Coordinates of C-alpha atoms and ligand atoms in Angstrom, one line a residue:
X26 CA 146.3 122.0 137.4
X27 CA 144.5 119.5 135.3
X28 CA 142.6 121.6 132.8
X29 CA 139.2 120.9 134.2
X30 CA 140.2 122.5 137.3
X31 CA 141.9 125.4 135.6
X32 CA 142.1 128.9 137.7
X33 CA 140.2 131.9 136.9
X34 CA 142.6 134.3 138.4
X35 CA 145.4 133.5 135.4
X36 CA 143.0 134.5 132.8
X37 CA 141.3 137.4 134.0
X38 CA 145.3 139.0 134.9
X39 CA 146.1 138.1 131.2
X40 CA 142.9 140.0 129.7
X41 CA 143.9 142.7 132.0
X42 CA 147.4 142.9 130.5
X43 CA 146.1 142.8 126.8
X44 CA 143.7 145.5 127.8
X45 CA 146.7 147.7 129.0
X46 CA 147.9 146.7 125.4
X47 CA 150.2 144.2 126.5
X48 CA 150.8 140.8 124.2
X49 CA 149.6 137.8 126.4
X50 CA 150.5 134.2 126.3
X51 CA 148.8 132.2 129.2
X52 CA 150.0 128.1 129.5
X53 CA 148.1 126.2 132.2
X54 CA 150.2 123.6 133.1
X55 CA 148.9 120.0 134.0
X56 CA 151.7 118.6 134.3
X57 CA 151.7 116.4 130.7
X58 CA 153.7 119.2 128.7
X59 CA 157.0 119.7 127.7
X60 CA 157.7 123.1 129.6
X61 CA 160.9 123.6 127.9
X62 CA 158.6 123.8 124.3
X63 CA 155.7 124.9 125.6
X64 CA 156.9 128.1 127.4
X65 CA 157.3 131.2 125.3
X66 CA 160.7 132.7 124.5
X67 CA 162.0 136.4 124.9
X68 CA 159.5 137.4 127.3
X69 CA 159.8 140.9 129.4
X70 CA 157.2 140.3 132.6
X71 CA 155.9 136.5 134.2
X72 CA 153.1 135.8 136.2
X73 CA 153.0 132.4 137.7
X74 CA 150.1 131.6 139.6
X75 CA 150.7 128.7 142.1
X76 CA 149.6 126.4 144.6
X77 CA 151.8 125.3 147.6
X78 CA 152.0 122.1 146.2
X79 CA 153.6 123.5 142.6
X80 CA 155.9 126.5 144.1
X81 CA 159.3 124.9 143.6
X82 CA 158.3 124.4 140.2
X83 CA 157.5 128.0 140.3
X84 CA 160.5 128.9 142.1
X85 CA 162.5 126.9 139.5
X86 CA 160.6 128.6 136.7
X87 CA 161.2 132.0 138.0
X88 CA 165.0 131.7 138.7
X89 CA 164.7 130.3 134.6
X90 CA 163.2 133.3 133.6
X91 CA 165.4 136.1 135.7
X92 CA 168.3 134.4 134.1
X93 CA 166.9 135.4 131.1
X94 CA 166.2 139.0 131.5
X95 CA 162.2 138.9 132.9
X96 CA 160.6 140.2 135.7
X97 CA 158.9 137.7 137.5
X98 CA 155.5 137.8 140.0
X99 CA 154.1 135.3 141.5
X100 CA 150.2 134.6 142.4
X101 CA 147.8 132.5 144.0
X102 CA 147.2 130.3 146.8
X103 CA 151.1 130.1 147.5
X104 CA 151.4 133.9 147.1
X105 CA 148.8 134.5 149.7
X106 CA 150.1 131.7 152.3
X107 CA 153.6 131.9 151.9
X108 CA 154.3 135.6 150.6
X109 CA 158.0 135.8 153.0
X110 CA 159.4 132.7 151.6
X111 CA 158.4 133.7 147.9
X112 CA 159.8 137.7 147.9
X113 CA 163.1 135.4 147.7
X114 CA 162.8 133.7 144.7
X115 CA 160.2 136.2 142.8
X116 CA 160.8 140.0 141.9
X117 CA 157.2 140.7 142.9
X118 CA 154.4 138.6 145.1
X119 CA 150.6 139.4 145.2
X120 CA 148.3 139.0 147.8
X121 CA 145.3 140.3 146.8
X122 CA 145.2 141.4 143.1
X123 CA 142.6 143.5 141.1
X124 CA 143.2 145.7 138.0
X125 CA 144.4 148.5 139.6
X126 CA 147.9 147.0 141.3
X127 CA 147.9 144.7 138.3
X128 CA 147.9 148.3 136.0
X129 CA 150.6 149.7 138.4
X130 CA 153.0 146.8 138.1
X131 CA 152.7 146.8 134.4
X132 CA 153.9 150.5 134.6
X133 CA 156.9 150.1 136.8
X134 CA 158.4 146.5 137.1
X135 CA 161.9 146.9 137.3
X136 CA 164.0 143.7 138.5
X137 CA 164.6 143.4 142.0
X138 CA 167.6 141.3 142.4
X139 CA 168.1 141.7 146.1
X140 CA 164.7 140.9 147.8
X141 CA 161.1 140.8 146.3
X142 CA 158.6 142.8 147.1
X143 CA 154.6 142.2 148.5
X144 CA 152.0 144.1 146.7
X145 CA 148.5 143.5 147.9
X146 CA 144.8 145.3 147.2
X147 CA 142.9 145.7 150.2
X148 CA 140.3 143.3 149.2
X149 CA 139.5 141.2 146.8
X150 CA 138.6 142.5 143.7
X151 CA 134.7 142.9 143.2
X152 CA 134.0 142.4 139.9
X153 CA 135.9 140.1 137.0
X154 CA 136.4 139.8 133.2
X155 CA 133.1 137.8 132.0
X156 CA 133.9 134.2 130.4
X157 CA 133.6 135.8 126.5
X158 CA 136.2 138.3 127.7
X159 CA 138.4 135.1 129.3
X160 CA 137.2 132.5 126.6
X161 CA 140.8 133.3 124.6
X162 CA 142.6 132.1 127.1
X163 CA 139.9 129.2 128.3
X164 CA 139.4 127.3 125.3
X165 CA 143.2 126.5 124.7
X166 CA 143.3 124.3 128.0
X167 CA 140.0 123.3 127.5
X168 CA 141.6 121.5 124.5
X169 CA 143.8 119.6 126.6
X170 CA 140.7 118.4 129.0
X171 CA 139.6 114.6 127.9
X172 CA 136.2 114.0 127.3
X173 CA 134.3 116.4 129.8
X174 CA 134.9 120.0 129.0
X175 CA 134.5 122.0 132.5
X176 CA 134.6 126.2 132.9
X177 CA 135.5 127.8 135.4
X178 CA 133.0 130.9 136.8
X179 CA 132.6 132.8 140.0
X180 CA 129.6 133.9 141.3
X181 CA 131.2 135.1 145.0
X182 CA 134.3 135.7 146.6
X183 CA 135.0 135.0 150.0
X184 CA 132.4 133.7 153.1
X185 CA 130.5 134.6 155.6
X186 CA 131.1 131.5 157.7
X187 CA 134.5 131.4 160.1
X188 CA 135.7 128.1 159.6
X189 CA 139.5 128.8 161.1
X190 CA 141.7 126.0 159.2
X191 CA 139.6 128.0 156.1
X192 CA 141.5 130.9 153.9
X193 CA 138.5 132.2 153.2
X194 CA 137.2 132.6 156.8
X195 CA 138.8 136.2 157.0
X196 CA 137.5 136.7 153.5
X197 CA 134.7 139.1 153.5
X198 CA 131.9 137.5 151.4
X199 CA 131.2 140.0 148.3
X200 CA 128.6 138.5 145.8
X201 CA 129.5 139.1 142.0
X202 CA 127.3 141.2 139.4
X203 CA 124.2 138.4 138.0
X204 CA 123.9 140.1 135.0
X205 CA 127.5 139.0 134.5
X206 CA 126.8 136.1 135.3
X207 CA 123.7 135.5 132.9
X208 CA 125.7 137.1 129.7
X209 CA 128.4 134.4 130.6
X210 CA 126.0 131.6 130.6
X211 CA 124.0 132.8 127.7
X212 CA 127.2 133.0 125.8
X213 CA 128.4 129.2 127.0
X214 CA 125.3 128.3 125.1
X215 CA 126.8 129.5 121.9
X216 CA 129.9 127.3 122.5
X217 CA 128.1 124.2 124.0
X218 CA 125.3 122.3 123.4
X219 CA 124.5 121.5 127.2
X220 CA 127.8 123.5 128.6
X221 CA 129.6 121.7 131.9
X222 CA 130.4 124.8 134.8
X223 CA 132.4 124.7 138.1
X224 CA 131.6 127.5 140.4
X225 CA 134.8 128.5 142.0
X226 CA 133.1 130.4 144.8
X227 CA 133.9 129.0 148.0
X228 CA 130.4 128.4 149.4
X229 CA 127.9 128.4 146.3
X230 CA 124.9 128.2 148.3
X231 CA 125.3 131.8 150.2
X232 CA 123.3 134.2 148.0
X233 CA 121.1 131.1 146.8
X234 CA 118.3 132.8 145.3
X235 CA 119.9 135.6 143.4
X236 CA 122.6 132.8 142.1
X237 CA 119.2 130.7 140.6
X238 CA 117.7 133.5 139.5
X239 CA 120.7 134.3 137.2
X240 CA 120.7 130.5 136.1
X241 CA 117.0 130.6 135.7
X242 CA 116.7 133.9 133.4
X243 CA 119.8 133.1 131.1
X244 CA 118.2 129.9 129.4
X245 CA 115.6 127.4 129.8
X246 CA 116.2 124.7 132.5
X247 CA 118.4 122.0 132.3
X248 CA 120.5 124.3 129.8
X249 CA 123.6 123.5 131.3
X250 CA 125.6 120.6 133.6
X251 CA 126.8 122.4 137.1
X252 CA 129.6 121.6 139.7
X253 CA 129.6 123.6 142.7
X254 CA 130.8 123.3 146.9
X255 CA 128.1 124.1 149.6
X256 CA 127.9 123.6 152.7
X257 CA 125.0 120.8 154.2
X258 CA 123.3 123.7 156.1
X259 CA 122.0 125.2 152.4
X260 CA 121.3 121.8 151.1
X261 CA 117.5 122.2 152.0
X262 CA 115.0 120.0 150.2
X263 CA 113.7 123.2 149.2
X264 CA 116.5 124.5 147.6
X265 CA 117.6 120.9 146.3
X266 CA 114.6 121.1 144.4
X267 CA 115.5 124.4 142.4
X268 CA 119.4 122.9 142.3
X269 CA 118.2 120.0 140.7
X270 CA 115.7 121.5 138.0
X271 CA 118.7 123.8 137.3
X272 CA 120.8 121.3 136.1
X273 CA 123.4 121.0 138.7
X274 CA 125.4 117.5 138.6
X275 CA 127.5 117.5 141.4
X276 CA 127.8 119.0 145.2
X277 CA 131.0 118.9 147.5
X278 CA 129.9 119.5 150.8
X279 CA 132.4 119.1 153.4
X280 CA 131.5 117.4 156.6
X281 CA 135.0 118.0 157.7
X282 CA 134.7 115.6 161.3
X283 CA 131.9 114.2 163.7
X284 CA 133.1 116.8 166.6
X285 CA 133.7 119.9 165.5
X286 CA 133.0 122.0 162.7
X287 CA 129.5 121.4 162.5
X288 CA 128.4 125.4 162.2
X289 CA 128.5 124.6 158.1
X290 CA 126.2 121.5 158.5
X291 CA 123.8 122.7 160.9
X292 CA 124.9 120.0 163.4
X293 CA 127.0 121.7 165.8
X294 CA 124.9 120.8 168.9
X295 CA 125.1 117.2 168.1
X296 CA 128.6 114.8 167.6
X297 CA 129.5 111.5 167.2
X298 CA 127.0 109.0 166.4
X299 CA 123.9 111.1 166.0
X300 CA 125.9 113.6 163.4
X301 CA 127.0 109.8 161.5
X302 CA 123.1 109.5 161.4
X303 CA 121.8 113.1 160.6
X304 CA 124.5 113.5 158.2
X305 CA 124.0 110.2 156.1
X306 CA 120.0 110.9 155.9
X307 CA 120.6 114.8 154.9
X308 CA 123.3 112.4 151.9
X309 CA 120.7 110.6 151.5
X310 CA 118.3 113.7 150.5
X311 CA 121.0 115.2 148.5
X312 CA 121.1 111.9 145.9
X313 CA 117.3 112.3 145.2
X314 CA 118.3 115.4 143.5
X315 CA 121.9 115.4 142.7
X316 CA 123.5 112.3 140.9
X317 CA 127.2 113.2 142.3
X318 CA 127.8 113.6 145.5
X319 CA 131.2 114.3 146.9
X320 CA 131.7 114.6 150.7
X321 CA 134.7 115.9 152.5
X322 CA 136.7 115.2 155.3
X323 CA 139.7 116.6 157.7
X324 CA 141.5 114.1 159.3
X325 CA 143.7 114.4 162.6
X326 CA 141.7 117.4 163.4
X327 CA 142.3 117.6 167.3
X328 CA 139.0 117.2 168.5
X329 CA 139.6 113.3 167.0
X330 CA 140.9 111.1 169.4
X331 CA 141.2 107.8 168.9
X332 CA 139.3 105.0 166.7
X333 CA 136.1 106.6 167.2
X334 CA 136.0 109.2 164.4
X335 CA 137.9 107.0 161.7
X336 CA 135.2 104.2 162.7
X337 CA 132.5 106.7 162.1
X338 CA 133.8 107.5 159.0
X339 CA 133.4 104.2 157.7
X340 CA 129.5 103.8 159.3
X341 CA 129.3 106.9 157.2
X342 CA 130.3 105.2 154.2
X343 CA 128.0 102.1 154.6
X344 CA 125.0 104.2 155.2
X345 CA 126.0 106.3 152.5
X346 CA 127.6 104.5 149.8
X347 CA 126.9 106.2 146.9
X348 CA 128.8 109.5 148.3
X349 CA 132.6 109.6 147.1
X350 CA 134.5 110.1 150.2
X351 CA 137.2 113.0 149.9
X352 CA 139.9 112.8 152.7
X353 CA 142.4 115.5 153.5
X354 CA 145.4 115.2 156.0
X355 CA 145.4 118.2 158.3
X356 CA 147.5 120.7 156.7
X357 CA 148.4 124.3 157.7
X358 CA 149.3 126.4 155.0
X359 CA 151.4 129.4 156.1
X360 CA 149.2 132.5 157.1
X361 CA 145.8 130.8 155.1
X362 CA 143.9 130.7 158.5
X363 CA 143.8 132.0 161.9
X364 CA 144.1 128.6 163.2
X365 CA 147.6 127.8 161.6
X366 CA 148.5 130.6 164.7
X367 CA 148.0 128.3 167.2
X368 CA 149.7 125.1 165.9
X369 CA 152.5 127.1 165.4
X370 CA 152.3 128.5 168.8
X371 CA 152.7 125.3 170.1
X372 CA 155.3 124.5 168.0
X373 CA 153.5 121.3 166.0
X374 CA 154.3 122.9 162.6
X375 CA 156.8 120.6 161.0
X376 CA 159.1 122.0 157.8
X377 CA 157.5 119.7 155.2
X378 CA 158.7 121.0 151.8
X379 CA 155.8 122.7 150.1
X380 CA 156.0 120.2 147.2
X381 CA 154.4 118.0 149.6
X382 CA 151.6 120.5 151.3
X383 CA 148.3 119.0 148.8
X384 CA 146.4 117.7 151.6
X385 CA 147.7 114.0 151.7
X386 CA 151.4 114.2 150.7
X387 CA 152.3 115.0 153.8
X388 CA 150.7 116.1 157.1
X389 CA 152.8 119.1 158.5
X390 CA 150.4 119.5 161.4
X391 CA 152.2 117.1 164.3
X392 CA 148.7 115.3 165.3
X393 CA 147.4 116.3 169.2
X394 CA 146.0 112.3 169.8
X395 CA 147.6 110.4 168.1
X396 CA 151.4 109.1 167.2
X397 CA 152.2 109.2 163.7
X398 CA 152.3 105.1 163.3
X399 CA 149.3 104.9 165.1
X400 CA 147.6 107.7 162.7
X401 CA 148.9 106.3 159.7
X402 CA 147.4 103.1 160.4
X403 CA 144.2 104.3 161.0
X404 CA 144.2 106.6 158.0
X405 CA 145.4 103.6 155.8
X406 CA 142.7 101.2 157.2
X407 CA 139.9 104.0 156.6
X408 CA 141.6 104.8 152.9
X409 CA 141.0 100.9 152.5
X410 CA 137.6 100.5 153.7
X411 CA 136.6 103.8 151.6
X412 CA 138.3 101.8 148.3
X413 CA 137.2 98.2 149.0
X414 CA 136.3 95.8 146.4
X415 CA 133.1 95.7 148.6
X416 CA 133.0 99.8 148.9
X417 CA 133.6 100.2 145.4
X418 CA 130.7 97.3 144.6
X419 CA 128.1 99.3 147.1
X420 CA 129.5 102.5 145.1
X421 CA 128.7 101.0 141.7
X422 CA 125.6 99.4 142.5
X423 CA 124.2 102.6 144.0
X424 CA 124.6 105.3 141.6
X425 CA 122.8 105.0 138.6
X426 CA 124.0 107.8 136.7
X427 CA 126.6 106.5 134.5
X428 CA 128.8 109.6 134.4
X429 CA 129.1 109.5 138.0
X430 CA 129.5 105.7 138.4
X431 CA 132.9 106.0 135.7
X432 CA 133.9 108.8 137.6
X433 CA 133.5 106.8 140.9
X434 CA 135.3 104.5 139.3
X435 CA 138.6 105.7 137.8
X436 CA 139.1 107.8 141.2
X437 CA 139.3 105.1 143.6
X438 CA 141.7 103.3 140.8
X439 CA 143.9 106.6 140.2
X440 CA 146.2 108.3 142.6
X441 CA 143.5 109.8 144.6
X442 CA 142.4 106.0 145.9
X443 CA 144.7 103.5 145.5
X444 CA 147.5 105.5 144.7
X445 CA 147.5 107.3 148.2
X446 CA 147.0 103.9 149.6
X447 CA 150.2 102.8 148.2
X448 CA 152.0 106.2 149.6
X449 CA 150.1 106.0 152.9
X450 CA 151.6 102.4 153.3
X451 CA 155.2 103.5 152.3
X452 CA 155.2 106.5 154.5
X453 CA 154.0 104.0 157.6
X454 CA 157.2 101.8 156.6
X455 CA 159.9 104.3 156.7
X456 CA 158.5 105.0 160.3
X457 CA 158.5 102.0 161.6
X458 CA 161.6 101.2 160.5
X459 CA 163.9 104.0 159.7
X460 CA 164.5 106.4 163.0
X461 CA 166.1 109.6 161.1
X462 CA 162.6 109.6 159.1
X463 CA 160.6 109.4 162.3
X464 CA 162.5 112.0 164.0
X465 CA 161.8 114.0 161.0
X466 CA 158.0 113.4 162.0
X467 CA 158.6 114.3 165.5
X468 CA 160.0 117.7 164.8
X469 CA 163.5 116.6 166.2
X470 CA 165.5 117.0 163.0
X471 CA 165.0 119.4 160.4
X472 CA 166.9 117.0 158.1
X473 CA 165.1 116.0 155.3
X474 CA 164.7 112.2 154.5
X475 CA 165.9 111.1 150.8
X476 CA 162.4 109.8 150.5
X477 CA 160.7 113.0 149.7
X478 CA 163.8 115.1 148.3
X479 CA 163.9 112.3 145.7
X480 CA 160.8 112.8 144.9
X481 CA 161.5 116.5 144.5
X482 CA 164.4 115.3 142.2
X483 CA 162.1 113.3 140.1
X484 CA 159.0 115.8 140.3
X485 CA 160.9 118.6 139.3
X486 CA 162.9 116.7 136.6
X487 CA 165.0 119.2 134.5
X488 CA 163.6 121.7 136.4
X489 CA 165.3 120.7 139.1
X490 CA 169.1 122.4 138.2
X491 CA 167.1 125.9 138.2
X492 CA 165.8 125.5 142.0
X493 CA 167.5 128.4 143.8
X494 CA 169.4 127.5 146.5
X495 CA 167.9 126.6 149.9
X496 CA 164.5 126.9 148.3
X497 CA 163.4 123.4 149.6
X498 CA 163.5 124.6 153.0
X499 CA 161.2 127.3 154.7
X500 CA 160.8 128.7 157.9
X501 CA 157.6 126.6 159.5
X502 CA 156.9 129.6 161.9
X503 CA 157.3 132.3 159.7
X504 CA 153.5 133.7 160.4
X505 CA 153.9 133.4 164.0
X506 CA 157.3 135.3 163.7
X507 CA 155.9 138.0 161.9
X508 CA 152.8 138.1 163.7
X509 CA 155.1 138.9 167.0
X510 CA 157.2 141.3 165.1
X511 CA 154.7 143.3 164.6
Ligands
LIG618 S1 132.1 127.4 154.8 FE1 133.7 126.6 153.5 S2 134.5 128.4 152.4 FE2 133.3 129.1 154.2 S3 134.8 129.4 155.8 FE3 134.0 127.3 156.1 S4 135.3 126.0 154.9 FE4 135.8 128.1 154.2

């Protein structure tokens, strides 16, 4: 993870280890260091906590560390969406984790050579180590942040809304302790001057009043720069006001699509057109208050059919073009969400290594309306449009926070604009013109093309050698499976 996006899971298992007397080390890895000097040596117990996107890597690491005596577990998004395929490669997998199986592992974790085994909580834990108990294990990858210096709190788990592509939408919502909350923030202010925070919750905006309340008593306004998702329907000029005088910097709200969705934007009655238009003005609002402004999308959703919604998307973006535009490619990620039941149902899940499940790699959902070269073009010509020399202009020219115009800036010039682009464009090319990679597409070949297992190869570098066996493939329809078996 880059260290401004570090996880707060990691630290808060490693402060419960030391406080079981354990000795911790905790590495965030952001992909710039040397693993093979940066990991520890002569270790008994590992915790890796991964996303899809990183679990070979994680798989590689923990087949490292088993040949060298240690008991692994593995955490996190991957743990939670893909907890069959991991038992394989990992001597323990958690699903939901809170001190007590945490405390239980540490007592008895014996190696188990012959098959994993899934320990989860019943819930998610309701309460956290507080960001002085963390700050051991914060500051060190703060260090390896840039110029901006970002932590990481939690004031919720979970959310009330039932979005189904959503991992959180069987999440019961479960608000955190505000005096926690206010000690934390008082005790940034001993280690920043104006301290930067991302809240991690899923939907910031739920218990609004409490969360500004705990913001508002823990230090004068404007104490502090904050980062946080919402959903539009919270975004009231009401409570953009209090946002605003708070000191928050930057909302993610996701729009998702024009035709469905809409219960998190208070649109669902409406589609099409008249959402472009209620949506841009309610943007609109937002940047009175707010200089950042990022706005999220799904596309290939199967309500989209057609040019309509990709045109939309880019009316959206000339009435709003001070918003950065954040695109994902429909992606179902294992057991994460109800919905991923049906696509594999009818059999539209395609095996697409996890190294490529980040939300634009690779699409492992087989679109309903369109054909892959016909939705690749139309993602490519929106990813265009969205990083134009004319977008990026209108982008520039609109935002008058400086801070937000650099950061504009350097994302539509990094991998996240024109380096998707460049993929996008490849990925088009090999199916146009190369029929075993299409078939892959079409679900009528499980054979992977060289194209992504050389990237694997080049991803994983030396890491590579210590991928188990067979751990590139997975079973697509292992929830499905298991949901039948039982
Ligand atoms: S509002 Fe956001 S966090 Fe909540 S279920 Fe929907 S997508 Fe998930």
């Amino acid at each position: 993870m880059h260290a401004n996006l570090q996880s707060i899971m990691p630290q808060v298992i490693a402060t419960w280890c030391e406080q079981e007397g354990h000795e911790v080390t905790m590495i965030c890895y952001t992909g710039q260091e040397d693993l093979s000097k940066a990991l520890p040596q002569g270790i008994n117990l590992v915790f890796i906590s991964a996303f899809t996107q990183a679990a070979l890597l994680a798989y590689a690491l923990s087949n490292f560390f088993r040949s060298q005596g240690a008991v692994t577990v593995l955490g996190g998004p991957h743990a939670r969406c893909y907890p069959d395929d991991a038992v394989q490669y990992f001597d323990y997998v958690f699903g939901f984790t809170n001190k007590k199986t945490i405390t239980e592992l540490l007592n008895d974790c014996t190696a188990r050579p012959l098959g994993g085994k899934y320990i989860t909580a019943s819930s998610q834990p309701g309460s956290f180590c507080g960001v002085e108990e963390r700050w051991k294990f914060i500051e060190p990858t703060l260090k390896k942040a840039p110029l901006l210096k970002i932590v990481p709190m939690l004031g919720s788990v979970g959310c009330p809304y039932t979005c189904p592509f959503c991992i959180d939408s069987t999440v019961p919502y479960q608000p955190l302790d505000f005096q926690v909350i206010k000690k934390d923030l008082q005790f940034l202010l001993s280690k920043f001057k104006k301290p930067w925070v991302a809240w991690h919750d899923p939907n910031f905006g739920i218990r609004f009043d409490e969360n500004m309340e705990a913001i508002a008593t823990a230090a004068p306004p404007k104490s502090f720069h904050f980062i946080a998702e919402s959903s539009l329907s919270v975004l009231t000029e009401k409570h953009l006001k209090v946002l605003r005088d708070n000191g928050f910097a930057a909302l993610l709200p996701g729009i998702e699509s024009w035709y469905e969705l809409g219960n998190k934007s208070r649109t669902s009655h409406m589609s099409g057109e008249q959402k472009v238009k209620q949506v841009s003005e309610h943007v609109r609002l937002l940047f009175d208050y707010i200089p950042y402004i990022q706005t999220n999308f799904v596309l290939g959703l199967d309500s989209d059919e057609g040019s309509e919604p990709f045109e939309l998307t880019k009316r959206f973006i000339d009435k709003s073009p001070n918003a950065f535009p954040g695109y994902s490619l429909l992606t179902a990620f294992g057991e994460a969400a109800p919905l991923n039941l049906e696509y594999q149902k009818a059999g539209r899940v395609l095996p697409f290594p996890f190294h490529f499940l980040n939300n634009h790699l690779a699409m492992n959902v087989k679109p309903r309306n369109y054909n892959w070269i016909d939705f690749y073009d139309k993602v490519i010509d929106l990813t265009a449009y969205s990083f134009s020399a004319k977008a990026l202009y209108r982008r520039f020219k609109n935002t008058p926070d400086l801070t937000s115009r650099w950061m504009n800036f350097m994302r539509a010039i990094s991998s996240e604009g024109y380096g998707r682009l460049r993929f996008y464009r490849q990925v088009r090319k090999h199916l146009v013109e190369d029929r075993s990679f299409r078939s892959y597409f079409e679900g009528e070949t499980n054979r992977l093309p060289a194209f992504y297992s050389n990237i694997i190869k080049k991803d994983l570098g030396v890491w590579y050698q210590w991928l188990p066996q067979g751990a590139i493939a997975h079973n697509p329809n292992a929830y499905l499976q298991k949901q039948r078996a039982q």
